CSV table of C-alpha atoms and ligand atoms in Angstrom, one decimal:
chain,number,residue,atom,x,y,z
A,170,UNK,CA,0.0,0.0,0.0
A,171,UNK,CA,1.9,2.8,-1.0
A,172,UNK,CA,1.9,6.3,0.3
A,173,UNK,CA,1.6,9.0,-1.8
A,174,UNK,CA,4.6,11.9,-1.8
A,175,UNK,CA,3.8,15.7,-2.3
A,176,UNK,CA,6.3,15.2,-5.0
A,177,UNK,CA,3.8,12.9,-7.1
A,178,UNK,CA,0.8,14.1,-5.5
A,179,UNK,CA,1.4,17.3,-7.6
A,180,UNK,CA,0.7,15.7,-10.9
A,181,UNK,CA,-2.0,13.2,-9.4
A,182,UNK,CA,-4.1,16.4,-8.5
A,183,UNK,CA,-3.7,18.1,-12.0
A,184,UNK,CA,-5.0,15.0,-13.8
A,185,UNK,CA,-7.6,14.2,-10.7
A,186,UNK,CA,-8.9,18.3,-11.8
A,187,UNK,CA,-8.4,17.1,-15.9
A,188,UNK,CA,-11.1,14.1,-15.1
A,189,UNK,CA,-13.1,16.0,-12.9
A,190,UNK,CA,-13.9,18.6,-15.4
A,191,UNK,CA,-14.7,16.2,-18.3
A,192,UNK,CA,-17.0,13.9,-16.4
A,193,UNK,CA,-19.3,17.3,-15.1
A,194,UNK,CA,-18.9,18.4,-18.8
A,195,UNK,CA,-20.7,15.0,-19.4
A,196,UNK,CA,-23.3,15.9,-16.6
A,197,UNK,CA,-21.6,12.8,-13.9
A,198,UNK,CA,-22.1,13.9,-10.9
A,199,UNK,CA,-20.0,12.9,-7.5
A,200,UNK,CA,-20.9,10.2,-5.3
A,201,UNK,CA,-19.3,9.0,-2.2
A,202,UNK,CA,-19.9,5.6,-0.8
A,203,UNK,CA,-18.0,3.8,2.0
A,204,UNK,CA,-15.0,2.0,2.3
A,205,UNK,CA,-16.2,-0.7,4.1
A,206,UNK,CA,-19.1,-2.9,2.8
A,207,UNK,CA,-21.1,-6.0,4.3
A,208,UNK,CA,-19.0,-8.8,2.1
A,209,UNK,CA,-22.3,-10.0,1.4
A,210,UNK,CA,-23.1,-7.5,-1.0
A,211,UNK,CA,-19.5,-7.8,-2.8
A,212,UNK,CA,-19.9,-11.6,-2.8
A,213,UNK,CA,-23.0,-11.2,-4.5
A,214,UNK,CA,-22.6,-8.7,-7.0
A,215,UNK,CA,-19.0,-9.5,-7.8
A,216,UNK,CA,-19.2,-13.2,-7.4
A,217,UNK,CA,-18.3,-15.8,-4.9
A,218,UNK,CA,-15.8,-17.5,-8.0
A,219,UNK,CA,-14.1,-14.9,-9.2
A,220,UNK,CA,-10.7,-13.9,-8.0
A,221,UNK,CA,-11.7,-10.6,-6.3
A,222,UNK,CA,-14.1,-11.8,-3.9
A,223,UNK,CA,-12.8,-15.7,-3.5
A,224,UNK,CA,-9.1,-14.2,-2.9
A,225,UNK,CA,-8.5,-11.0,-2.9
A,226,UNK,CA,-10.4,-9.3,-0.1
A,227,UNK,CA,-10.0,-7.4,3.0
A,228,UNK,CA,-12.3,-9.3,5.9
A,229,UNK,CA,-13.1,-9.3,8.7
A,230,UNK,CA,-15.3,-9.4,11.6
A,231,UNK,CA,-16.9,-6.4,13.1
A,232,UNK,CA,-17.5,-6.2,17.4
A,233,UNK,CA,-21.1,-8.0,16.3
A,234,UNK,CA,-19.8,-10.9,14.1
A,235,UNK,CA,-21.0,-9.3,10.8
A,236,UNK,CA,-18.6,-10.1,8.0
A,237,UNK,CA,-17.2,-6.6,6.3
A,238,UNK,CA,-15.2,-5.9,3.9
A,239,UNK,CA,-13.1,-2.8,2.2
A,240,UNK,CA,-14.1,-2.1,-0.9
A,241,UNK,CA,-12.1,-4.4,-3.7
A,242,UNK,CA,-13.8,-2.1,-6.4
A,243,UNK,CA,-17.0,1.0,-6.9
A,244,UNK,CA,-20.0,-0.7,-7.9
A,245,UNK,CA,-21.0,-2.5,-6.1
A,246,UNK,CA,-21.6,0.3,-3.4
A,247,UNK,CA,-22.9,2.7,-5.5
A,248,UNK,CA,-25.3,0.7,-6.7
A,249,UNK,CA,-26.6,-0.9,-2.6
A,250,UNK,CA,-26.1,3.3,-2.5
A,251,UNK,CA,-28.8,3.9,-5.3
A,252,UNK,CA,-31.2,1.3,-4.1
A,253,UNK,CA,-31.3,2.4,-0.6
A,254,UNK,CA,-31.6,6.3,-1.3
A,255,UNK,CA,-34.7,5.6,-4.1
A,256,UNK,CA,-32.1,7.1,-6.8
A,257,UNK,CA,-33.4,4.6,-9.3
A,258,UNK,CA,-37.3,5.9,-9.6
A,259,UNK,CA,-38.0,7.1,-12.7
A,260,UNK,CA,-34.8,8.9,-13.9
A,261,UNK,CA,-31.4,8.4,-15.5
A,262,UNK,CA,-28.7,8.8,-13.1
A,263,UNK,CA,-25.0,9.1,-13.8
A,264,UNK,CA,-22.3,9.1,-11.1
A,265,UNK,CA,-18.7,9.2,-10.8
A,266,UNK,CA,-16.8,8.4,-7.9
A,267,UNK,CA,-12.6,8.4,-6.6
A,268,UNK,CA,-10.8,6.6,-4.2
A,269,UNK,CA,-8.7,4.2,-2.5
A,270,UNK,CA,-10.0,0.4,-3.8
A,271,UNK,CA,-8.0,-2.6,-1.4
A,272,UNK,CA,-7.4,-5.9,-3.2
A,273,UNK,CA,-4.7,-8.6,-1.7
A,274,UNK,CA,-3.0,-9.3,-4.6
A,275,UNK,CA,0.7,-9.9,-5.4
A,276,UNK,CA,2.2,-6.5,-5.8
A,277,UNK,CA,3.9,-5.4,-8.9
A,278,UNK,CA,4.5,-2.0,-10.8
A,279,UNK,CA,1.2,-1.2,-11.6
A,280,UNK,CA,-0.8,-3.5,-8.9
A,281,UNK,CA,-1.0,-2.5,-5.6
A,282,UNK,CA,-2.8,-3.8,-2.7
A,283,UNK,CA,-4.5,-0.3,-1.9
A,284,UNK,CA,-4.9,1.6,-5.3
A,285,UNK,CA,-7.3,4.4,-6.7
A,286,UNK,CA,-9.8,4.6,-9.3
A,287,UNK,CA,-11.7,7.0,-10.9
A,288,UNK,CA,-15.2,5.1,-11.2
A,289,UNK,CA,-18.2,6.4,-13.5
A,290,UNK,CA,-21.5,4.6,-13.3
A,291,UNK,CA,-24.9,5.8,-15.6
A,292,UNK,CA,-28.3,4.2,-14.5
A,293,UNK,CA,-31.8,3.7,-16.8
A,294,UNK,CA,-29.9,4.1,-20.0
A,295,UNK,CA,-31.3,1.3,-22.3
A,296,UNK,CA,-30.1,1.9,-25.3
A,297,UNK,CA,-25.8,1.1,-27.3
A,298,UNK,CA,-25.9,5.2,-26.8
A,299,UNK,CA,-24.7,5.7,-23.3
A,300,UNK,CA,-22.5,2.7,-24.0
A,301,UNK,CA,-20.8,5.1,-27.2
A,302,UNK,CA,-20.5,7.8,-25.0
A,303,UNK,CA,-18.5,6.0,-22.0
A,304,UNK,CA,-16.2,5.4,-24.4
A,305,UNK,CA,-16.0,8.6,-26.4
A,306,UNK,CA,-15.8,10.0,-23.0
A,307,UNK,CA,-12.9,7.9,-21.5
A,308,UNK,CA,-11.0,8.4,-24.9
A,309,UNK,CA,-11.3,12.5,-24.4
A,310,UNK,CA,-9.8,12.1,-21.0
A,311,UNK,CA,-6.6,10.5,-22.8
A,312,UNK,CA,-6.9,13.5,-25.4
A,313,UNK,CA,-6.7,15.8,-22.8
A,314,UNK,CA,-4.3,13.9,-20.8
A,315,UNK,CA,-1.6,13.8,-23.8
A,316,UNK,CA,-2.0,10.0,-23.8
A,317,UNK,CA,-2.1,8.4,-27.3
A,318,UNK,CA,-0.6,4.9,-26.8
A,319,UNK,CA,-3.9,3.6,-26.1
A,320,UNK,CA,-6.5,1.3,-27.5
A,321,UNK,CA,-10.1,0.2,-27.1
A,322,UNK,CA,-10.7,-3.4,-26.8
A,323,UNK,CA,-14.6,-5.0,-26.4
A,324,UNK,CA,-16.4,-7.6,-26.2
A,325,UNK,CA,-20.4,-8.5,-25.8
A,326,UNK,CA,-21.4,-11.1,-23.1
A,327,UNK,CA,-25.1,-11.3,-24.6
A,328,UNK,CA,-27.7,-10.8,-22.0
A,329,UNK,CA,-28.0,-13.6,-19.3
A,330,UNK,CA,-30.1,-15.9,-21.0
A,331,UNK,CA,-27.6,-16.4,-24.1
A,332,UNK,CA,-24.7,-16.4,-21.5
A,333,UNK,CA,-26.1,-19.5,-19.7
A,334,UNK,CA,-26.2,-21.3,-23.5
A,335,UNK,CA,-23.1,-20.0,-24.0
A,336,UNK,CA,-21.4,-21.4,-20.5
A,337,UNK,CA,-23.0,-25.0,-21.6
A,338,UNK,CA,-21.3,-24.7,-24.7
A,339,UNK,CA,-18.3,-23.7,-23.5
A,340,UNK,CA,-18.3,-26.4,-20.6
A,341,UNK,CA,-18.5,-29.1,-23.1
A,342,UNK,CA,-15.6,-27.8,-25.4
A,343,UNK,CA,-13.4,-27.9,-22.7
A,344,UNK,CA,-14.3,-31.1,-20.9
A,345,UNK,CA,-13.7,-32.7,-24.5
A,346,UNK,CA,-9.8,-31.2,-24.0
A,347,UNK,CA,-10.2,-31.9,-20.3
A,348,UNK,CA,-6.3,-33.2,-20.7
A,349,UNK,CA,-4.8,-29.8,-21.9
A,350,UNK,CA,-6.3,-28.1,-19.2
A,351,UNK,CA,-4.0,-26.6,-16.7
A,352,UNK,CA,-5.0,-26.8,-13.1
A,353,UNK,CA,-6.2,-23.2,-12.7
A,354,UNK,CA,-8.4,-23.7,-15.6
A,355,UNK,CA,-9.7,-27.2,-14.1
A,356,UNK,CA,-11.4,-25.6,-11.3
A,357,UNK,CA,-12.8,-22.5,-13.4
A,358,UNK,CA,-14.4,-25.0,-15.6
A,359,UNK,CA,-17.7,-26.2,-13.5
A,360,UNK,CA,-17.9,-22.6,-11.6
A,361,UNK,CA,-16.7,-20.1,-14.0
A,362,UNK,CA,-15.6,-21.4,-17.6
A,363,UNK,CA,-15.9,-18.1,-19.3
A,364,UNK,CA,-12.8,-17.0,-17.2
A,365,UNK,CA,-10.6,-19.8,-18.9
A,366,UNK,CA,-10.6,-17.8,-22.0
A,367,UNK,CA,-8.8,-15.3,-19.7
A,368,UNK,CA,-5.8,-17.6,-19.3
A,369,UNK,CA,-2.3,-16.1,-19.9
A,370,UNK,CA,-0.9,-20.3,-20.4
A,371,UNK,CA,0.8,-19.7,-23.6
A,372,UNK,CA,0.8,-24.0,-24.0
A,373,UNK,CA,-3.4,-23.5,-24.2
A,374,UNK,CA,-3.7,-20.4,-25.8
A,375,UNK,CA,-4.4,-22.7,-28.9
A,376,UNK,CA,-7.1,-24.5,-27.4
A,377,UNK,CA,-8.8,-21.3,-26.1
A,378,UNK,CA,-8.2,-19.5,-29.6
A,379,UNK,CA,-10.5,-22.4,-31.3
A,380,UNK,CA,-12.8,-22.2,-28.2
A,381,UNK,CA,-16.3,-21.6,-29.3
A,382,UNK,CA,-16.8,-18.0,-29.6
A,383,UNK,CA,-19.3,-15.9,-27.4
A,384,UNK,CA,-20.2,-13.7,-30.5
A,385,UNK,CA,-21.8,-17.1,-32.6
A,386,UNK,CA,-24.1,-17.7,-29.5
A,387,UNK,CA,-25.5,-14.3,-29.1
A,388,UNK,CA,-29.4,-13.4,-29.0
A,389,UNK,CA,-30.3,-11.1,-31.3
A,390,UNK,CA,-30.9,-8.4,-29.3
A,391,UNK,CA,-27.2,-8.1,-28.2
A,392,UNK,CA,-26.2,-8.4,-31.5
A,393,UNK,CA,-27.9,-5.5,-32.5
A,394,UNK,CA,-26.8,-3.7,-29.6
A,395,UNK,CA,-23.2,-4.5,-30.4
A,396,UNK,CA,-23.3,-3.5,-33.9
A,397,UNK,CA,-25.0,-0.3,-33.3
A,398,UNK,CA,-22.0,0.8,-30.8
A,399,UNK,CA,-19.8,-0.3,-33.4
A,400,UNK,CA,-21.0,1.9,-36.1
A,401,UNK,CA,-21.6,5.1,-33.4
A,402,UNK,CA,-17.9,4.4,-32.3
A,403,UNK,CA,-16.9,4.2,-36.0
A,404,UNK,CA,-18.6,7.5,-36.7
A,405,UNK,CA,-17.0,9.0,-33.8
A,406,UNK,CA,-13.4,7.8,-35.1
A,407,UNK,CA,-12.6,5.9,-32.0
A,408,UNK,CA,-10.4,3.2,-33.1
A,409,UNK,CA,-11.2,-0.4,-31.2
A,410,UNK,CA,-10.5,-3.9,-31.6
A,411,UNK,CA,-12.8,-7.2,-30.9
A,412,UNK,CA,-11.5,-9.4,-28.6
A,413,UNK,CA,-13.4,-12.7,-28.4
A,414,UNK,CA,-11.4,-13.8,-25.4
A,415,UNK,CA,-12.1,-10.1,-23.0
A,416,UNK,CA,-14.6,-11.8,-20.2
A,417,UNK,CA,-13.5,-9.2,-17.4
A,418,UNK,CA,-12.9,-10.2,-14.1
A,419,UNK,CA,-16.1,-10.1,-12.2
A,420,UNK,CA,-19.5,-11.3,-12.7
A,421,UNK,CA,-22.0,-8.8,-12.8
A,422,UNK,CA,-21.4,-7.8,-16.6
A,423,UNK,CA,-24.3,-8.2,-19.4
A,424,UNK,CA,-23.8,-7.2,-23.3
A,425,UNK,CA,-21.0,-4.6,-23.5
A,426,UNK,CA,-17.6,-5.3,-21.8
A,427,UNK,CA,-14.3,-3.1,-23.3
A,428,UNK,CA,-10.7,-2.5,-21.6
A,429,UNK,CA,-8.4,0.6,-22.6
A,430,UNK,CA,-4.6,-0.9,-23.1
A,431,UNK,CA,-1.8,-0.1,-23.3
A,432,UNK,CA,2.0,-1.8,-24.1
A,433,UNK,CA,4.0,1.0,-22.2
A,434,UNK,CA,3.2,0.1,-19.1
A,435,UNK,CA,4.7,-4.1,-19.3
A,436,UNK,CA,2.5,-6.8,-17.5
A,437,UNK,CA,-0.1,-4.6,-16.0
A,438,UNK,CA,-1.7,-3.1,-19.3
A,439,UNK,CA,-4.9,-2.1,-18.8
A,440,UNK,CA,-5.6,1.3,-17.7
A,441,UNK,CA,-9.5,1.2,-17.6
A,442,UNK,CA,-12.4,-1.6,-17.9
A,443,UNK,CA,-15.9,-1.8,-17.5
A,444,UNK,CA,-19.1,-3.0,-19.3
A,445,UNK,CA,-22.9,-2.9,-18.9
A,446,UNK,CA,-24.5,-4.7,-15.9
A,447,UNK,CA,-28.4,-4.6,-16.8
A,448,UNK,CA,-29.7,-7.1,-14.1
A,449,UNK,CA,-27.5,-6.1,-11.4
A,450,UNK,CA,-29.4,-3.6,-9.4
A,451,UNK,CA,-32.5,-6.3,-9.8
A,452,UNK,CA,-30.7,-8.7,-8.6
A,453,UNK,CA,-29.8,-6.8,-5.3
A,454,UNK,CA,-33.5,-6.0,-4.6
A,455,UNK,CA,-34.0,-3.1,-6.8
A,456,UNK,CA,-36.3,-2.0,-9.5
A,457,UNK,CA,-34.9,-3.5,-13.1
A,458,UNK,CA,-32.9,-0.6,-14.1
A,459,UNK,CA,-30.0,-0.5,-16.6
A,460,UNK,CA,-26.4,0.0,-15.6
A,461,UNK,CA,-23.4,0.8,-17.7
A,462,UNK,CA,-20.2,1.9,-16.0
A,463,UNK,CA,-16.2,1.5,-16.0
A,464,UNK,CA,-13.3,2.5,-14.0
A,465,UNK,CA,-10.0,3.6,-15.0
A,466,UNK,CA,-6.7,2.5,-12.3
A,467,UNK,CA,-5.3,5.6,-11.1
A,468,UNK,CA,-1.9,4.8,-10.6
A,469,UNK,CA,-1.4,3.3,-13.8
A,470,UNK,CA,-3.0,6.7,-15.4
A,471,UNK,CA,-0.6,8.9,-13.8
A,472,UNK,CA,2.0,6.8,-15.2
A,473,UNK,CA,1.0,7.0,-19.0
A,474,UNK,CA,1.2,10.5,-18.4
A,475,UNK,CA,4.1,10.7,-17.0
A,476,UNK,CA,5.3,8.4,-19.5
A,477,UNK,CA,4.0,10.8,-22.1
A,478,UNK,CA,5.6,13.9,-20.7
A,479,UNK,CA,2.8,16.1,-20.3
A,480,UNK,CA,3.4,16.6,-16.9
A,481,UNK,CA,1.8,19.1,-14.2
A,482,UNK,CA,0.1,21.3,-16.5
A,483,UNK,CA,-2.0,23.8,-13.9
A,484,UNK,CA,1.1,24.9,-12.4
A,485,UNK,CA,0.4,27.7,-9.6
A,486,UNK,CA,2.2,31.4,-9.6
A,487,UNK,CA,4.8,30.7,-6.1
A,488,UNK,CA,5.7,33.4,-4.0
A,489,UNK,CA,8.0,33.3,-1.3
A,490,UNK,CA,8.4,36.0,1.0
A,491,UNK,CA,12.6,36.6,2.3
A,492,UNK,CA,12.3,39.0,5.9
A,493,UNK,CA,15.2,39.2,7.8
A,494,UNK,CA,14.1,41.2,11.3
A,495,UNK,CA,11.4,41.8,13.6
A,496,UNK,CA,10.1,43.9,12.0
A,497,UNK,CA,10.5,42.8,8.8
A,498,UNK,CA,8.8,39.5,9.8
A,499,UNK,CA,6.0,40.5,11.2
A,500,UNK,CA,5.4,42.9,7.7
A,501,UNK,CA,5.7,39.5,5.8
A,502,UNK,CA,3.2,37.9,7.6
A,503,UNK,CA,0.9,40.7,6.7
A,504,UNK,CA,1.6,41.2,2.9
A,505,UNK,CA,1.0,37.6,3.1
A,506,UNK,CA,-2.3,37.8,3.8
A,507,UNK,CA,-3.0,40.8,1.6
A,508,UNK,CA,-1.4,38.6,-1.5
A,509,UNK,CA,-3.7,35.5,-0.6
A,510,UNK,CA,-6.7,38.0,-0.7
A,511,UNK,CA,-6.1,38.9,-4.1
A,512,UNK,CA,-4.5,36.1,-5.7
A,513,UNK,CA,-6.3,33.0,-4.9
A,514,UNK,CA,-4.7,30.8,-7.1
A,515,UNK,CA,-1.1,31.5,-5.6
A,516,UNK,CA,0.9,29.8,-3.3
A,517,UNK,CA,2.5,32.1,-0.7
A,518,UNK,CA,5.4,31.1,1.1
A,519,UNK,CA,6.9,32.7,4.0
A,520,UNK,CA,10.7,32.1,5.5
A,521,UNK,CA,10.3,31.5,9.2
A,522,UNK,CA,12.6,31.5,11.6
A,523,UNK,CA,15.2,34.0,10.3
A,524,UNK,CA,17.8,33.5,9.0
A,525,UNK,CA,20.4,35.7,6.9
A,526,UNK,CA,19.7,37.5,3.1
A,527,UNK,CA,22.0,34.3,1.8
A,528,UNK,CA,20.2,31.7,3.4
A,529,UNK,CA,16.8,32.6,3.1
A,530,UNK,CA,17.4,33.1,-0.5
A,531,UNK,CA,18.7,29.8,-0.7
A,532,UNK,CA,15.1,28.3,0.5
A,533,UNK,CA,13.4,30.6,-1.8
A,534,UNK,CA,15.4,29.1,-4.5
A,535,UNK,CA,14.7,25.4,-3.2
A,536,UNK,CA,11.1,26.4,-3.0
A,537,UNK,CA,11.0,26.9,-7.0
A,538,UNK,CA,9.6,30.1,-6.5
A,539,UNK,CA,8.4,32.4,-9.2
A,540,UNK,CA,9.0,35.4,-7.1
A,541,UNK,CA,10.7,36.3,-4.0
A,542,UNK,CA,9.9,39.2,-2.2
A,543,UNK,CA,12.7,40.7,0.2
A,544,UNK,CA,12.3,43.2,3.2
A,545,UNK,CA,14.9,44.3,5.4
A,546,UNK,CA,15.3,46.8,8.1
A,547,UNK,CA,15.6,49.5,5.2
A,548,UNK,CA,12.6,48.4,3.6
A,549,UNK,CA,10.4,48.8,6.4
A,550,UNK,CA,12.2,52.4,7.2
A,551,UNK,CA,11.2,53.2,3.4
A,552,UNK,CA,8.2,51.3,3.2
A,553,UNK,CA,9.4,49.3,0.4
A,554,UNK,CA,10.0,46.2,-1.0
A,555,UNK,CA,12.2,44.2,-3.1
A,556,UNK,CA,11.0,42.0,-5.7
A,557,UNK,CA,13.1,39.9,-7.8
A,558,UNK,CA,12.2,37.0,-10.7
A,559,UNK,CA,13.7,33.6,-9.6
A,560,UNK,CA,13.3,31.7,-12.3
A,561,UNK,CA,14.7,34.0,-15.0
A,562,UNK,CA,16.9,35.1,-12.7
A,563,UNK,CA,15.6,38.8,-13.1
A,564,UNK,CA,17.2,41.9,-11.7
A,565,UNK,CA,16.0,42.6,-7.9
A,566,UNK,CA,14.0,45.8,-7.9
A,567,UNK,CA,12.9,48.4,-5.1
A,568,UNK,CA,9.4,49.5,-5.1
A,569,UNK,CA,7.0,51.1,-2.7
A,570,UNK,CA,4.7,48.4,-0.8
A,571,UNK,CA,1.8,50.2,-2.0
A,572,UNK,CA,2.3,49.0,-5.5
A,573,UNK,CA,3.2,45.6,-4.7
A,574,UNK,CA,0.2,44.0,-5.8
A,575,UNK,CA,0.1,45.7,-9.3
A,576,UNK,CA,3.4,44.5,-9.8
A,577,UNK,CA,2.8,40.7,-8.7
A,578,UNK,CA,0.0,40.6,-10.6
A,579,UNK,CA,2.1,42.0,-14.1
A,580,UNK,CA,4.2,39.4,-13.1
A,581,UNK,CA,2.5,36.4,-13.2
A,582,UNK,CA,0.2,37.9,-15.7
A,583,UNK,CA,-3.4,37.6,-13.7
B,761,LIG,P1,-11.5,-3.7,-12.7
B,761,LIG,O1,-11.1,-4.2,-14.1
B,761,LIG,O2,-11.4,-4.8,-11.7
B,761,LIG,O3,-13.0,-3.2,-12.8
B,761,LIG,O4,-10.6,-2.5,-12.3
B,761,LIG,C1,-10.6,-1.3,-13.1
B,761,LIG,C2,-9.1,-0.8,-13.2
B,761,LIG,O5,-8.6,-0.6,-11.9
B,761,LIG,C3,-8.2,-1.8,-13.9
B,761,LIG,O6,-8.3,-1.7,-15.3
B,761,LIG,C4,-6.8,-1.3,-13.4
B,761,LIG,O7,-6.4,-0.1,-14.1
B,761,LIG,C5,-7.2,-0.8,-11.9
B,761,LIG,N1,-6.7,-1.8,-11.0
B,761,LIG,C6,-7.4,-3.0,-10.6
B,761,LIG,N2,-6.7,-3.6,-9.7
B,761,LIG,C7,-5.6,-2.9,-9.4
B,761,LIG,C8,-4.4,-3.1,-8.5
B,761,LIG,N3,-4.3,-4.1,-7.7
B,761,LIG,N4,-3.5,-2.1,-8.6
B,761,LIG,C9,-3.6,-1.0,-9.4
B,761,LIG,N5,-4.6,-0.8,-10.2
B,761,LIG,C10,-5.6,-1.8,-10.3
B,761,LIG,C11,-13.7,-2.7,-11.8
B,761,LIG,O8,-13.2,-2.5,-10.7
B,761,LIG,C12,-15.1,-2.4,-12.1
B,761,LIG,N6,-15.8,-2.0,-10.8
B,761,LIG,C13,-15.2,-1.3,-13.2
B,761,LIG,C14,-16.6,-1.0,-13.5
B,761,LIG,C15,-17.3,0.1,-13.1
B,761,LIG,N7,-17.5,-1.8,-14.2
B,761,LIG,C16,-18.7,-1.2,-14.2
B,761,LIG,N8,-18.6,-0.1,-13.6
């Protein structure tokens, strides 16, 4: 679980701003859920076979014996959220959410046991529409972002009905290999065969590549879904790619499934996954409402950024504020104050505890300041103050304090 340095926090916050902007341009709204969660509800919406929930969680008992959990992923908790708060009645709903996810898995670059995503979830929306626009909105986060080494991959599940037929079929192709199946894929096989066609075993990615494929054995329904988001993505220019074999990793997914990838980041490639989930608020005692959603892994964003080398790009003006005296200090602290009121978007640094001209000029410099402004004893006599350009290395000037915050703000242009 690692802990997050100011250092890299700087650029996590201008890309956590970035997303926040797109998704309200989108009309998502924010929702905040818990961090801990009966297990029940992820067992049941998730899936009592799949990796996550079987492995992967965070349990325990609370001071009454009930089972709870921290949160392995969004969903499921905004959707118990939407049930219990009547969001569901009558409208279309779209949320997004971020935030610290826990998952005990082996850690790695790019998989951590606590990570964050950046979840977006849309409610009542029936038709391959909302579907297009998830995507066309994930893809204008990378625009923005300056990511480009990215691509759309997706799949359709069909609804549940042509799922189970599909799971029969499925069974019975593998049992007829049952000898090339590796052990992993020997236990998926009765509980969850659909996940052996996630197998990384190079020795069966034959068997799996002649594996009956989900698209043959969809209802016609899905079909027609899936080909009209293909044709609204091709109109929109977004490149994508059908994978036969993309089953995601948890249960609760119905037609639409897609990943964003990526080969500059090695083993841990994908950057955001989702997919529809049409009977999963029914299922957990709701109305029968539509669900669509995805979530993109925080960590493994920042990193395609910084791999792309558009880094922080809503850099603040810094001031920092050199006072060597009593007085001097006391003056700072004021002018301070006066800079803050005027210049929100600044940061203002002052130097405290003293220190000489040299060394406090030294911080300033550390500080990678914009400006420093300097006071002395003969500044306060004057009523004046020096102001100097650090990162040009501009020429120190004297002016009276009265004009100080005319000449800030020509300096950082505001
Ligand atoms: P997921 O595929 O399990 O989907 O996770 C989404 C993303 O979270 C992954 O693509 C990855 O970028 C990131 N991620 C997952 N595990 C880790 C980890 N251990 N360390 C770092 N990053 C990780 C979901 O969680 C679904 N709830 C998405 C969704 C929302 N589907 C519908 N709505």
């Amino acid at each position: 679980m690692p802990t997050l340095l100011p250092a890299e926090l700087k650029l996590w916050q201008s890309v956590e701003s970035e997303i926040k902007k797109i998704l309200s341009s989108y009309a998502y709204q924010e929702i905040r859920t818990p961090l801990l969660e009966r297990t029940e509800l992820f067992q049941r919406t998730i899936g009592e076979q799949t990796d996550v929930v079987s492995k992967e969680m965070y349990s325990f008992l609370d001071r009454k014996d009930q089972s709870l959990s921290l949160r392995p992923e969004a969903t499921a908790g905004v959707v118990r959220a939407g049930i219990e708060h009547g969001l569901f009645y009558n409208q279309t709903q779209k949320f997004w959410s971020m935030g610290p996810m826990y998952r005990y898995e082996r850690p790695q670059k790019g998989r951590y046991r606590q990570f964050h995503q950046v979840n977006m979830e849309a409610f009542g929306f029936e038709g391959p529409g909302i579907d297009a626009e998830l995507m066309i909105l994930t893809s204008r986060i990378w625009k923005n972002l300056g990511i480009d080494a990215i691509q759309l991959e997706l799949n359709s599940l069909g609804t549940s009905e042509s799922r189970k037929n599909y799971r029969a079929t499925l069974i019975e192709y593998f049992k007829d290999h049952i000898d090339s199946l590796d052990e992993d894929s020997l236990l998926r096989l009765e509980k969850n065969p659909m996940r052996i066609l996630d197998s990384k075993n190079q020795e069966m990615s034959e068997l799996i590549d002649s594996a009956p494929k989900m698209n043959d054995h969809l209802d016609q329904e899905s079909k027609d879904h899936f080909d009209d988001l293909l044709e609204r993505l091709d109109s929109h220019g977004i490149n994508h790619k059908l994978n036969h074999r993309l089953v995601r990793g948890l249960d609760y997914y119905t037609k639409t499934v897609f990943e964003w990838t990526t080969d500059k980041l090695g083993a841990q490639a994908t950057v955001c996954g989702g997919g529809r989930y049409d009977d999963l608020v029914k299922q957990l005692g709701g109305k029968d409402v539509f669900g669509i959603g995805c979530a993109i892994g925080f960590e493994r964003l920042v990193e395609l950024v910084e791999l792309s080398g558009k880094k922080d790009q809503n850099g603040q003006p810094k001031i920092y504020l050199v006072a060597v005296g009593d007085q001097a200090e006391a003056k700072s602290s004021e002018l301070a104050e006066l800079i803050r009121d005027r210049f929100e978007d600044c940061v203002v640094e002052l130097n405290q505890d003293g220190g000489s001209f040299k060394q406090q000029f030294k911080r300033a410099d550390r500080s990678e300041s914009d400006i420093a402004l300097i006071l002395g004893d003969e500044e306060i006599e004057n009523e004046t103050i020096g102001i100097k350009t650090m990162r040009e290395d501009g020429e120190q000037e004297t002016i009276s304090q009265h004009k100080l915050l005319d000449s800030i703000a020509e300096k950082i242009g505001a």
